[in-house]
Coordinates of C-alpha atoms in Angstrom, one line a residue:
Chain A
X11 CA 0.0 0.0 0.0
X12 CA 1.5 3.3 -1.0
X13 CA 1.8 6.2 1.5
X14 CA -0.7 8.2 -0.5
X15 CA -3.3 5.5 -0.3
X16 CA -2.9 5.2 3.5
X17 CA -3.2 9.0 3.8
X18 CA -6.3 8.9 1.7
X19 CA -8.0 6.2 3.7
X20 CA -7.3 8.0 7.0
X21 CA -8.6 11.2 5.6
X22 CA -11.7 9.5 4.2
X23 CA -12.4 8.0 7.5
X24 CA -12.1 11.3 9.2
X25 CA -14.4 12.9 6.7
X26 CA -17.1 10.2 7.1
X27 CA -16.8 10.3 10.9
X28 CA -17.1 14.1 11.0
X29 CA -20.1 14.0 8.7
X30 CA -21.9 11.5 10.9
X31 CA -20.9 13.5 14.0
X32 CA -22.5 16.5 12.5
X33 CA -25.8 14.6 11.9
X34 CA -25.9 12.8 15.2
X35 CA -24.8 15.4 17.6
X36 CA -27.7 16.9 19.6
X37 CA -25.8 20.1 20.4
X38 CA -25.9 22.6 17.5
X39 CA -22.4 24.0 18.4
X40 CA -20.9 20.6 18.1
X41 CA -22.7 20.0 14.9
X42 CA -21.3 23.2 13.4
X43 CA -17.8 22.3 14.5
X44 CA -18.1 18.8 13.0
X45 CA -19.1 20.4 9.8
X46 CA -16.1 22.7 10.0
X47 CA -13.8 19.7 10.4
X48 CA -15.6 18.1 7.5
X49 CA -14.9 21.1 5.3
X50 CA -11.3 21.0 6.2
X51 CA -10.9 17.3 5.3
X52 CA -12.6 18.1 2.0
X53 CA -10.1 20.9 1.5
X54 CA -7.3 18.4 2.1
X55 CA -8.8 16.2 -0.6
X56 CA -8.6 19.1 -3.0
X57 CA -4.9 19.5 -2.0
X58 CA -4.3 15.8 -2.7
X59 CA -5.8 16.2 -6.2
X60 CA -3.4 19.1 -6.9
X61 CA -5.9 22.0 -6.7
X62 CA -4.5 24.2 -4.0
X63 CA -6.5 27.2 -5.0
X64 CA -9.8 25.5 -4.5
X65 CA -8.6 24.0 -1.3
X66 CA -7.7 27.4 0.2
X67 CA -10.9 28.9 -1.1
X68 CA -12.8 26.1 0.5
X69 CA -11.2 26.8 3.9
X70 CA -11.5 30.6 3.6
X71 CA -15.1 30.7 2.4
X72 CA -16.8 27.8 4.1
X73 CA -14.8 27.1 7.2
X74 CA -13.6 30.6 7.8
X75 CA -16.6 32.8 6.8
X76 CA -19.8 30.9 6.5
X77 CA -19.4 28.6 9.5
X78 CA -18.3 31.4 11.7
X79 CA -21.5 33.2 10.9
X80 CA -23.4 30.0 11.7
X81 CA -21.7 29.7 15.1
X82 CA -22.4 33.4 15.7
X83 CA -26.1 33.0 15.0
X84 CA -26.4 29.8 17.1
X85 CA -24.7 31.5 20.0
X86 CA -26.6 34.8 19.6
X87 CA -30.0 33.0 19.7
X88 CA -28.9 30.6 22.5
X89 CA -30.1 27.7 20.4
X90 CA -27.4 25.2 21.2
X91 CA -29.6 22.4 22.7
X92 CA -31.9 20.7 20.2
X93 CA -35.1 19.2 21.6
X94 CA -34.8 15.5 22.3
X95 CA -38.2 14.7 20.6
X96 CA -38.6 14.7 16.9
X97 CA -40.7 17.7 15.6
X98 CA -41.6 15.9 12.4
X99 CA -42.0 12.2 13.1
X100 CA -42.3 11.1 9.4
X101 CA -39.1 12.9 8.6
X102 CA -36.9 10.1 9.9
X103 CA -38.5 7.5 7.8
X104 CA -38.5 9.7 4.7
X105 CA -34.8 10.4 5.2
X106 CA -34.0 6.7 5.5
X107 CA -35.8 5.9 2.3
X108 CA -34.1 8.8 0.4
X109 CA -30.7 7.8 1.8
X110 CA -31.2 4.2 0.6
X111 CA -32.1 5.4 -2.9
X112 CA -29.0 7.6 -2.9
X113 CA -26.8 4.7 -1.9
X114 CA -28.3 2.5 -4.6
X115 CA -27.8 5.2 -7.2
X116 CA -24.2 5.7 -6.2
X117 CA -23.5 2.0 -6.4
X118 CA -25.2 1.8 -9.8
X119 CA -23.1 4.6 -11.1
X120 CA -19.9 3.2 -9.7
X121 CA -20.4 -0.4 -10.9
X122 CA -22.1 0.2 -14.3
X123 CA -20.6 3.5 -15.4
X124 CA -17.5 3.4 -13.3
X125 CA -15.1 3.3 -16.3
X126 CA -13.4 6.6 -16.7
X127 CA -15.1 8.8 -19.2
X128 CA -12.5 10.5 -21.4
X129 CA -9.0 11.3 -20.6
X130 CA -8.1 12.0 -16.9
X131 CA -5.3 14.5 -16.6
X132 CA -2.9 13.4 -13.8
X133 CA -2.6 15.9 -11.0
X134 CA 1.1 16.5 -11.6
X135 CA 0.5 17.9 -15.0
X136 CA -2.6 20.0 -14.3
X137 CA -1.3 21.4 -11.1
X138 CA 1.7 23.0 -12.5
X139 CA 1.4 25.6 -9.8
X140 CA 1.8 29.2 -10.8
X141 CA 0.6 28.7 -14.4
X142 CA -2.5 26.8 -13.3
X143 CA -3.6 29.8 -11.2
X144 CA -3.1 32.2 -14.1
X145 CA -4.9 29.9 -16.5
X146 CA -7.8 29.6 -14.1
X147 CA -8.1 33.4 -13.9
X148 CA -8.0 33.7 -17.7
X149 CA -10.6 31.0 -18.2
X150 CA -12.9 32.5 -15.5
X151 CA -12.8 36.0 -16.9
X152 CA -12.7 35.2 -20.6
X153 CA -14.8 32.1 -21.3
X154 CA -17.1 32.2 -18.3
X155 CA -17.4 36.0 -17.9
X156 CA -21.1 36.1 -18.2
X157 CA -21.9 33.4 -15.6
X158 CA -19.3 34.9 -13.3
X159 CA -20.9 38.4 -13.5
X160 CA -24.4 37.0 -13.1
X161 CA -23.4 35.2 -10.0
X162 CA -21.8 38.4 -8.5
X163 CA -25.0 40.4 -9.3
X164 CA -27.0 37.7 -7.6
X165 CA -24.9 38.0 -4.5
X166 CA -25.2 41.8 -4.7
X167 CA -29.0 41.5 -4.8
X168 CA -29.0 39.3 -1.8
X169 CA -26.8 41.8 0.1
X170 CA -28.9 44.8 -0.9
X171 CA -32.0 42.8 0.2
X172 CA -30.5 42.1 3.6
X173 CA -29.7 45.8 4.1
X174 CA -33.2 46.8 3.0
X175 CA -34.7 44.4 5.5
X176 CA -32.8 45.7 8.5
X177 CA -33.1 49.4 7.6
X178 CA -35.2 51.4 9.9
X179 CA -37.8 53.7 8.3
X180 CA -36.8 57.3 8.6
X181 CA -39.2 59.5 10.6
X182 CA -41.1 61.8 8.4
X183 CA -40.6 65.5 9.1
Chain B
X286 CA 10.3 12.3 -3.0
X287 CA 8.5 11.1 0.1
X288 CA 11.2 8.5 0.8
X289 CA 13.9 11.0 0.9
X290 CA 14.5 11.2 4.6
X291 CA 17.0 14.1 4.4
X292 CA 14.2 16.2 3.0
X293 CA 12.0 15.3 5.9
X294 CA 14.8 16.1 8.3
X295 CA 15.3 19.5 6.6
X296 CA 11.6 20.3 6.9
X297 CA 11.5 19.1 10.5
X298 CA 14.5 21.3 11.5
X299 CA 13.1 24.3 9.7
X300 CA 9.7 23.9 11.3
X301 CA 11.4 23.6 14.7
X302 CA 13.3 26.8 14.0
X303 CA 10.1 28.7 13.2
X304 CA 8.3 27.4 16.3
X305 CA 11.2 28.3 18.5
X306 CA 11.6 31.7 17.0
X307 CA 7.9 32.4 17.6
X308 CA 8.1 31.1 21.2
X309 CA 11.1 33.1 22.2
X310 CA 9.7 36.0 20.2
X311 CA 6.6 35.8 22.2
X312 CA 8.4 35.8 25.5
X313 CA 10.6 38.8 24.6
X314 CA 7.7 40.6 22.9
X315 CA 5.9 40.8 26.3
X316 CA 9.0 42.3 27.8
X317 CA 9.5 44.7 24.9
X318 CA 5.9 45.8 25.1
X319 CA 6.0 46.4 28.8
X320 CA 9.2 48.3 28.7
X321 CA 8.1 50.4 25.7
X322 CA 4.7 51.1 27.2
X323 CA 6.3 52.1 30.5
X324 CA 8.7 54.4 28.6
X325 CA 5.8 56.1 26.8
X326 CA 3.9 56.5 30.0
X327 CA 7.0 57.8 31.9
X328 CA 7.2 54.7 34.1
X329 CA 10.1 52.3 34.5
X330 CA 8.5 48.9 33.8
X331 CA 9.8 45.5 34.7
X332 CA 13.5 45.9 35.6
X333 CA 14.1 43.6 38.5
X334 CA 14.5 40.1 37.1
X335 CA 17.9 40.1 35.5
X336 CA 19.6 43.0 33.8
X337 CA 17.1 45.4 32.5
X338 CA 14.4 42.9 33.4
X339 CA 15.5 40.5 30.7
X340 CA 14.6 37.5 32.8
X341 CA 11.1 38.7 33.4
X342 CA 9.5 36.5 30.7
X343 CA 11.0 33.4 32.4
X344 CA 9.7 34.4 35.8
X345 CA 6.2 35.0 34.3
X346 CA 6.3 31.5 32.6
X347 CA 7.3 29.8 35.9
X348 CA 4.5 31.7 37.7
X349 CA 1.9 30.7 35.1
X350 CA 2.9 27.0 35.0
X351 CA 2.5 26.7 38.8
X352 CA -0.8 28.5 39.0
X353 CA -3.9 26.5 39.7
X354 CA -6.2 25.8 36.8
X355 CA -9.8 26.3 37.4
X356 CA -12.6 24.9 35.3
X357 CA -16.1 26.5 35.9
X358 CA -18.6 23.9 37.1
X359 CA -21.1 24.5 34.3
X360 CA -18.5 25.0 31.5
X361 CA -18.5 22.7 28.5
X362 CA -15.4 20.7 29.6
X363 CA -14.3 19.4 26.2
X364 CA -14.5 22.8 24.4
X365 CA -13.1 24.6 27.4
X366 CA -10.0 22.4 27.1
X367 CA -9.7 22.6 23.3
X368 CA -10.3 26.4 22.8
X369 CA -6.8 27.5 23.8
X370 CA -5.3 24.9 21.5
X371 CA -7.5 25.9 18.6
X372 CA -6.4 29.5 19.2
X373 CA -2.7 28.6 19.4
X374 CA -2.3 26.3 16.4
X375 CA -3.3 28.8 13.6
X376 CA -1.0 31.5 15.1
X377 CA 2.0 29.1 14.6
X378 CA 1.2 27.4 11.3
X379 CA 0.4 30.7 9.5
X380 CA 4.2 31.4 9.8
X381 CA 5.0 28.4 7.5
X382 CA 4.8 30.3 4.3
X383 CA 6.7 33.5 5.3
X384 CA 10.1 33.5 3.6
X385 CA 12.9 34.7 5.8
X386 CA 15.7 34.5 3.3
X387 CA 16.8 32.9 0.1
X388 CA 19.0 29.8 0.3
X389 CA 22.5 28.6 1.2
X390 CA 24.4 25.5 0.6
X391 CA 25.4 23.2 3.4
X392 CA 26.2 19.4 3.5
X393 CA 26.1 19.4 -0.3
X394 CA 22.5 20.5 -0.6
X395 CA 20.7 23.7 -1.1
X396 CA 18.7 24.7 1.9
X397 CA 16.0 27.3 1.3
X398 CA 15.1 29.6 4.2
X399 CA 11.3 29.0 4.3
X400 CA 9.3 26.1 5.4
X401 CA 6.8 25.9 2.6
X402 CA 6.9 27.6 -0.8
X403 CA 3.3 27.3 -2.2
X404 CA 2.0 29.2 -5.2
X405 CA -1.2 30.3 -3.3
X406 CA 0.8 31.6 -0.3
X407 CA -1.4 34.7 0.1
X408 CA -4.5 32.6 0.0
X409 CA -3.0 30.3 2.6
X410 CA -2.5 33.3 4.9
X411 CA -6.1 34.4 4.3
X412 CA -7.5 31.0 5.1
X413 CA -5.5 30.5 8.3
X414 CA -6.4 34.0 9.4
X415 CA -10.1 33.2 8.8
X416 CA -10.1 30.1 11.0
X417 CA -8.2 31.8 13.8
X418 CA -11.4 33.2 15.1
X419 CA -12.8 29.8 16.2
X420 CA -10.6 29.5 19.3
X421 CA -11.8 32.8 20.7
X422 CA -15.5 32.2 19.9
X423 CA -15.3 28.7 21.5
X424 CA -13.5 30.0 24.6
X425 CA -16.3 32.5 25.0
X426 CA -19.0 30.0 24.5
X427 CA -17.6 27.1 26.6
X428 CA -16.9 29.3 29.6
X429 CA -20.7 29.6 30.3
X430 CA -20.1 33.1 31.4
X431 CA -22.0 36.1 29.9
X432 CA -19.0 38.3 29.8
X433 CA -16.9 35.7 28.1
X434 CA -19.8 35.0 25.7
X435 CA -20.1 38.6 24.8
X436 CA -16.4 38.9 24.2
X437 CA -16.5 35.8 21.9
X438 CA -19.4 37.2 19.9
X439 CA -17.8 40.6 19.6
X440 CA -14.5 39.1 18.4
X441 CA -16.3 37.0 15.8
X442 CA -18.2 39.9 14.4
X443 CA -15.2 42.1 14.4
X444 CA -12.9 39.6 12.7
X445 CA -15.4 38.8 10.0
X446 CA -15.9 42.5 9.3
X447 CA -12.2 43.4 9.1
X448 CA -11.2 40.3 7.2
X449 CA -12.8 41.8 4.0
X450 CA -10.6 44.9 4.1
X451 CA -7.6 42.7 5.0
X452 CA -8.3 40.4 2.0
X453 CA -8.6 43.4 -0.3
X454 CA -5.3 44.8 0.8
X455 CA -3.8 41.3 0.1
X456 CA -5.3 41.6 -3.3
X457 CA -3.6 45.0 -3.9
X458 CA -0.2 43.4 -3.1
X459 CA -1.0 40.5 -5.4
X460 CA -1.9 42.8 -8.3
X461 CA 1.3 44.7 -7.8
X462 CA 3.5 41.6 -7.7
X463 CA 1.5 39.7 -10.3
X464 CA 1.8 36.6 -8.2
X465 CA 0.3 34.9 -5.1
X466 CA 3.7 33.3 -4.2
X467 CA 5.2 35.2 -1.2
X468 CA 8.7 34.7 -2.6
X469 CA 7.6 36.4 -5.9
X470 CA 6.0 39.3 -3.9
X471 CA 9.3 39.8 -2.1
X472 CA 11.3 39.7 -5.3
X473 CA 8.9 42.2 -6.9
X474 CA 9.9 44.7 -4.2
X475 CA 13.6 44.5 -5.1
X476 CA 13.7 48.1 -6.2
X477 CA 10.7 49.7 -4.6
X478 CA 8.6 48.7 -1.6
X479 CA 4.9 48.3 -2.2
X480 CA 4.4 50.7 0.7
X481 CA 5.8 53.4 -1.5
X482 CA 3.7 52.5 -4.6
X483 CA 0.6 51.9 -2.6
X484 CA 0.8 53.7 0.8
X485 CA -2.9 53.7 1.4
X486 CA -3.1 50.0 0.9
X487 CA -0.3 49.5 3.5
X488 CA -2.3 51.7 6.0
X489 CA -5.5 49.7 5.4
X490 CA -3.6 46.5 5.9
X491 CA -2.2 47.9 9.1
X492 CA -5.5 49.0 10.5
X493 CA -7.2 45.7 9.5
X494 CA -4.5 43.6 11.1
X495 CA -4.9 45.5 14.4
X496 CA -8.5 44.5 14.4
X497 CA -7.7 40.9 13.3
X498 CA -5.4 40.4 16.3
X499 CA -7.7 42.2 18.7
X500 CA -5.2 44.8 19.6
X501 CA -5.9 48.3 20.9
X502 CA -7.7 50.4 19.8
X503 CA -9.8 47.5 18.5
X504 CA -9.5 45.3 21.6
X505 CA -13.3 45.2 22.3
X506 CA -13.4 41.4 22.8
X507 CA -11.4 41.9 26.0
X508 CA -12.4 45.4 27.0
X509 CA -11.8 45.2 30.8
X510 CA -14.1 48.0 31.8
X511 CA -17.1 46.3 30.2
X512 CA -16.4 42.6 30.0
X513 CA -13.8 42.0 32.8
X514 CA -11.4 40.2 30.5
X515 CA -13.7 39.1 27.7
X516 CA -13.4 35.6 26.2
X517 CA -10.6 34.5 28.6
X518 CA -12.3 35.7 31.8
X519 CA -12.6 32.1 33.1
X520 CA -9.2 30.9 32.1
X521 CA -6.3 30.6 34.5
X522 CA -2.8 29.1 34.6
X523 CA -1.4 27.6 31.5
X524 CA -4.6 27.7 29.6
X525 CA -4.7 31.5 30.0
X526 CA -1.0 31.6 29.0
X527 CA -1.9 29.9 25.8
X528 CA -4.3 32.6 24.9
X529 CA -1.7 35.2 25.8
X530 CA 0.9 33.4 23.7
X531 CA -1.4 33.1 20.7
X532 CA -2.2 36.9 20.8
X533 CA 1.5 37.8 20.9
X534 CA 2.5 35.3 18.3
X535 CA -0.2 36.6 16.0
X536 CA 1.2 40.0 16.5
X537 CA 4.7 38.8 15.4
X538 CA 3.4 36.8 12.5
X539 CA 1.2 39.6 11.2
X540 CA 4.1 42.0 11.4
X541 CA 6.2 39.6 9.4
X542 CA 3.4 39.3 6.9
X543 CA 3.1 43.1 6.7
X544 CA 6.9 43.3 6.2
X545 CA 6.7 40.7 3.4
X546 CA 3.7 42.1 1.6
X547 CA 4.4 45.9 1.8
X548 CA 7.9 46.5 3.2
X549 CA 10.2 44.4 1.1
X550 CA 10.3 41.2 3.2
X551 CA 13.8 39.9 3.8
X552 CA 15.3 42.2 1.2
X553 CA 17.4 45.3 1.9
X554 CA 16.4 48.9 1.0
X555 CA 16.4 49.5 -2.7
X556 CA 19.4 51.8 -2.6
X557 CA 21.5 49.2 -0.9
X558 CA 21.4 46.8 -3.9
X559 CA 24.8 45.8 -5.3
X560 CA 26.5 46.9 -2.1
X561 CA 27.9 44.7 0.7
X562 CA 24.6 45.0 2.5
X563 CA 22.5 43.4 -0.2
X564 CA 21.1 39.9 0.3
X565 CA 22.4 38.8 -3.2
X566 CA 25.9 40.1 -2.7
X567 CA 28.6 37.4 -3.0
X568 CA 32.1 37.9 -1.6
X569 CA 35.1 35.7 -1.6
X570 CA 37.1 34.5 1.3
X571 CA 40.1 32.6 0.1
X572 CA 38.6 29.8 -1.9
X573 CA 35.1 30.3 -0.4
X574 CA 32.2 32.0 -2.2
X575 CA 29.9 33.4 0.4
X576 CA 26.5 34.9 -0.3
X577 CA 25.0 37.2 2.2
X578 CA 22.1 34.8 2.8
X579 CA 22.3 35.4 6.6
X580 CA 21.3 39.1 6.1
X581 CA 17.8 38.0 5.1
X582 CA 16.5 36.9 8.5
X583 CA 18.3 39.9 10.1
X584 CA 16.5 42.4 7.8
X585 CA 13.1 40.6 8.4
X586 CA 13.7 40.7 12.2
X587 CA 14.5 44.4 12.2
X588 CA 11.4 45.2 10.1
X589 CA 9.3 43.1 12.5
X590 CA 10.7 44.9 15.5
X591 CA 10.0 48.3 14.0
X592 CA 6.4 47.3 13.0
X593 CA 5.8 45.8 16.5
X594 CA 6.8 49.1 18.0
X595 CA 4.1 50.7 15.9
X596 CA 1.5 48.4 17.4
X597 CA 2.7 49.1 20.9
X598 CA 2.8 52.9 20.2
X599 CA -0.8 52.8 19.0
X600 CA -1.8 50.9 22.2
X601 CA -0.1 53.4 24.4
X602 CA -1.6 56.5 22.8
X603 CA -5.1 55.8 21.5
X604 CA -8.2 55.1 23.5
X605 CA -10.5 52.2 22.7
X606 CA -13.0 52.8 19.9
X607 CA -16.7 52.4 20.6
X608 CA -18.2 49.2 19.3
X609 CA -20.8 50.6 16.9
X610 CA -18.2 53.0 15.5
X611 CA -15.8 50.0 15.1
X612 CA -18.3 48.2 13.0
X613 CA -19.3 51.3 11.1
X614 CA -15.6 52.1 10.4
X615 CA -15.0 48.6 9.1
X616 CA -18.0 48.3 6.8
X617 CA -18.6 51.9 5.8
X618 CA -15.1 53.3 5.5
X619 CA -12.4 50.6 5.3
X620 CA -14.2 48.2 2.9
X621 CA -15.2 50.8 0.3
X622 CA -11.8 52.5 0.6
X623 CA -10.0 49.2 0.1
X624 CA -12.2 48.4 -2.9
X625 CA -11.3 51.8 -4.4
X626 CA -7.6 51.2 -3.7
X627 CA -7.6 47.7 -5.4
X628 CA -9.4 49.2 -8.4
X629 CA -7.0 52.2 -8.7
X630 CA -4.0 49.8 -8.5
X631 CA -5.4 47.4 -11.1
X632 CA -6.4 50.3 -13.4
X633 CA -2.9 52.0 -13.1
X634 CA -1.0 48.8 -13.9
X635 CA -3.4 47.9 -16.8
X636 CA -3.2 51.4 -18.3
X637 CA 0.6 51.6 -18.0
X638 CA 0.9 48.2 -19.7
X639 CA -1.5 49.2 -22.4
X640 CA 0.0 52.5 -23.3
X641 CA 3.5 51.6 -22.2
X642 CA 3.6 54.8 -20.2
X643 CA 5.1 55.0 -16.7
X644 CA 3.0 58.0 -16.0
X645 CA 0.0 55.8 -15.3
X646 CA 2.0 53.7 -12.9
X647 CA 3.0 56.7 -10.9
X648 CA -0.6 57.9 -10.9
X649 CA -1.3 55.0 -8.5
X650 CA 0.2 56.4 -5.3
X651 CA -0.9 60.0 -6.2
X652 CA -4.6 59.0 -6.8
X653 CA -4.6 56.6 -3.8
X654 CA -3.3 59.3 -1.5
X655 CA -5.9 61.8 -2.8
X656 CA -8.7 59.2 -2.2
X657 CA -7.3 58.4 1.2
X658 CA -7.2 62.1 2.2
X659 CA -10.7 62.6 0.9
X660 CA -11.9 59.7 3.1
X661 CA -10.3 61.2 6.1
X662 CA -11.9 64.5 5.4
X663 CA -15.3 62.9 5.0
X664 CA -14.9 61.1 8.4
X665 CA -13.9 64.3 10.0
X666 CA -16.9 66.1 8.6
X667 CA -19.3 63.4 9.7
X668 CA -17.9 63.4 13.2
X669 CA -18.2 67.2 13.4
X670 CA -21.8 67.0 12.2
X671 CA -22.6 64.4 14.9
X672 CA -20.9 66.5 17.6
X673 CA -22.9 69.6 16.5
X674 CA -26.2 67.6 16.5
X675 CA -25.6 66.5 20.1
X676 CA -24.7 70.0 21.2

């Protein structure tokens, strides 16, 4: 077994365990922290695949910004303890059925269509460091300029909406 | 590559060097700060333990190790234990990408003076800085104390707000250097520091880092008049020492980052190039060819000391800023200003490339300073107006 495979297996285990921890924990703070750890393991997966930019963006955006806001809101509302009783009783069974379907689907895809589609570029070649970053920027701003701009406008709309919602009405006169 | 044990050994030694440098740096930074503060406030400061009080950090360490550690009865024990660790780790590992020199040859191999040379170095700094907030938030939450909790909440809000301005001033440096590798950024400042080309960017970086490391005048998370000691109210003994350590190590690291991004990193002043004091200078001693590689760490150290003095000076002379003003300053002043600065820098470089005219390049500092002064004037006017309204 190569060193890389051992590393991958340990990381995969950590990722699965933290995902389960997030689901099963009855304390919202612990759930959020398990999710943070999960994001970090995913970022390390990206690093192993030779995509350092995406790995760092993953940590900065998800673990660093979004989850901090989650924690902030959980603490601010004092909503750490979840109730021990289920609010929606049918939800559990529905989730089990859906999860089963997902597993069957994944298995089908792996076994039946598991052969690689098209050429897979090995990480060493695609991750030629400095150039790959430059190339990504070029692609993003030339080929995908419109989707990129549309996404940013969408985010801007959400931001303006948030500001409008919290804005107090000015007193007349 | 992974089986090359000498490479592992090299990495291990370099990592140890960085960690030890940070630990001793922390110990002597506390002494440096207390002495400098005392000097500014016309006091003497610690001068009893050893000559000039130089053994004071050791005395403090011994005291903190032997202190009793208390855990509040209703604290979340697991998180209470882990919070200091989570605060400590990012403050050390963030130093991994900072270059402190070029390279030298020893034992027949080239040894480079940095732990990790990654092409997304600046992003790495950004991501580690963004997860540094967890320790403080968790410390505040797990203490089960309302003061600690408020301190944790304040720090998370503050760090998220100022991260944006910090990130945009990183972007300014990236645009100027045309690379995210820290070594390239240092090389790009061979002739001229980025602080000269983009002074406003350097100032924004400075203000944002003060808020990131919770230093005065942005030390709201531990404002003693309102929150006793903020997020570390309930901590004592070595756990408290870890928070203390993390704060000072963050100060050192952030000053090293500031030196790297805006003040030429481990390089000498531009006018010292090609003299004996240059990092690249090679001289001959008999049959030996010696490059001045050892000057790199020295230059970086001197720059860090000067920048640290700036931080201490600010703490000694400025009162704490009110919390709503802190937030308003971050979102309404610093963020738009840093956006404008990034835009001006990018436009200047693009135009000077397009028309092959240096005039556009030199318009960058001029226009940025004008925009910066305009912002200061607007803040001043707004504060005047508010003061008049109240009167």
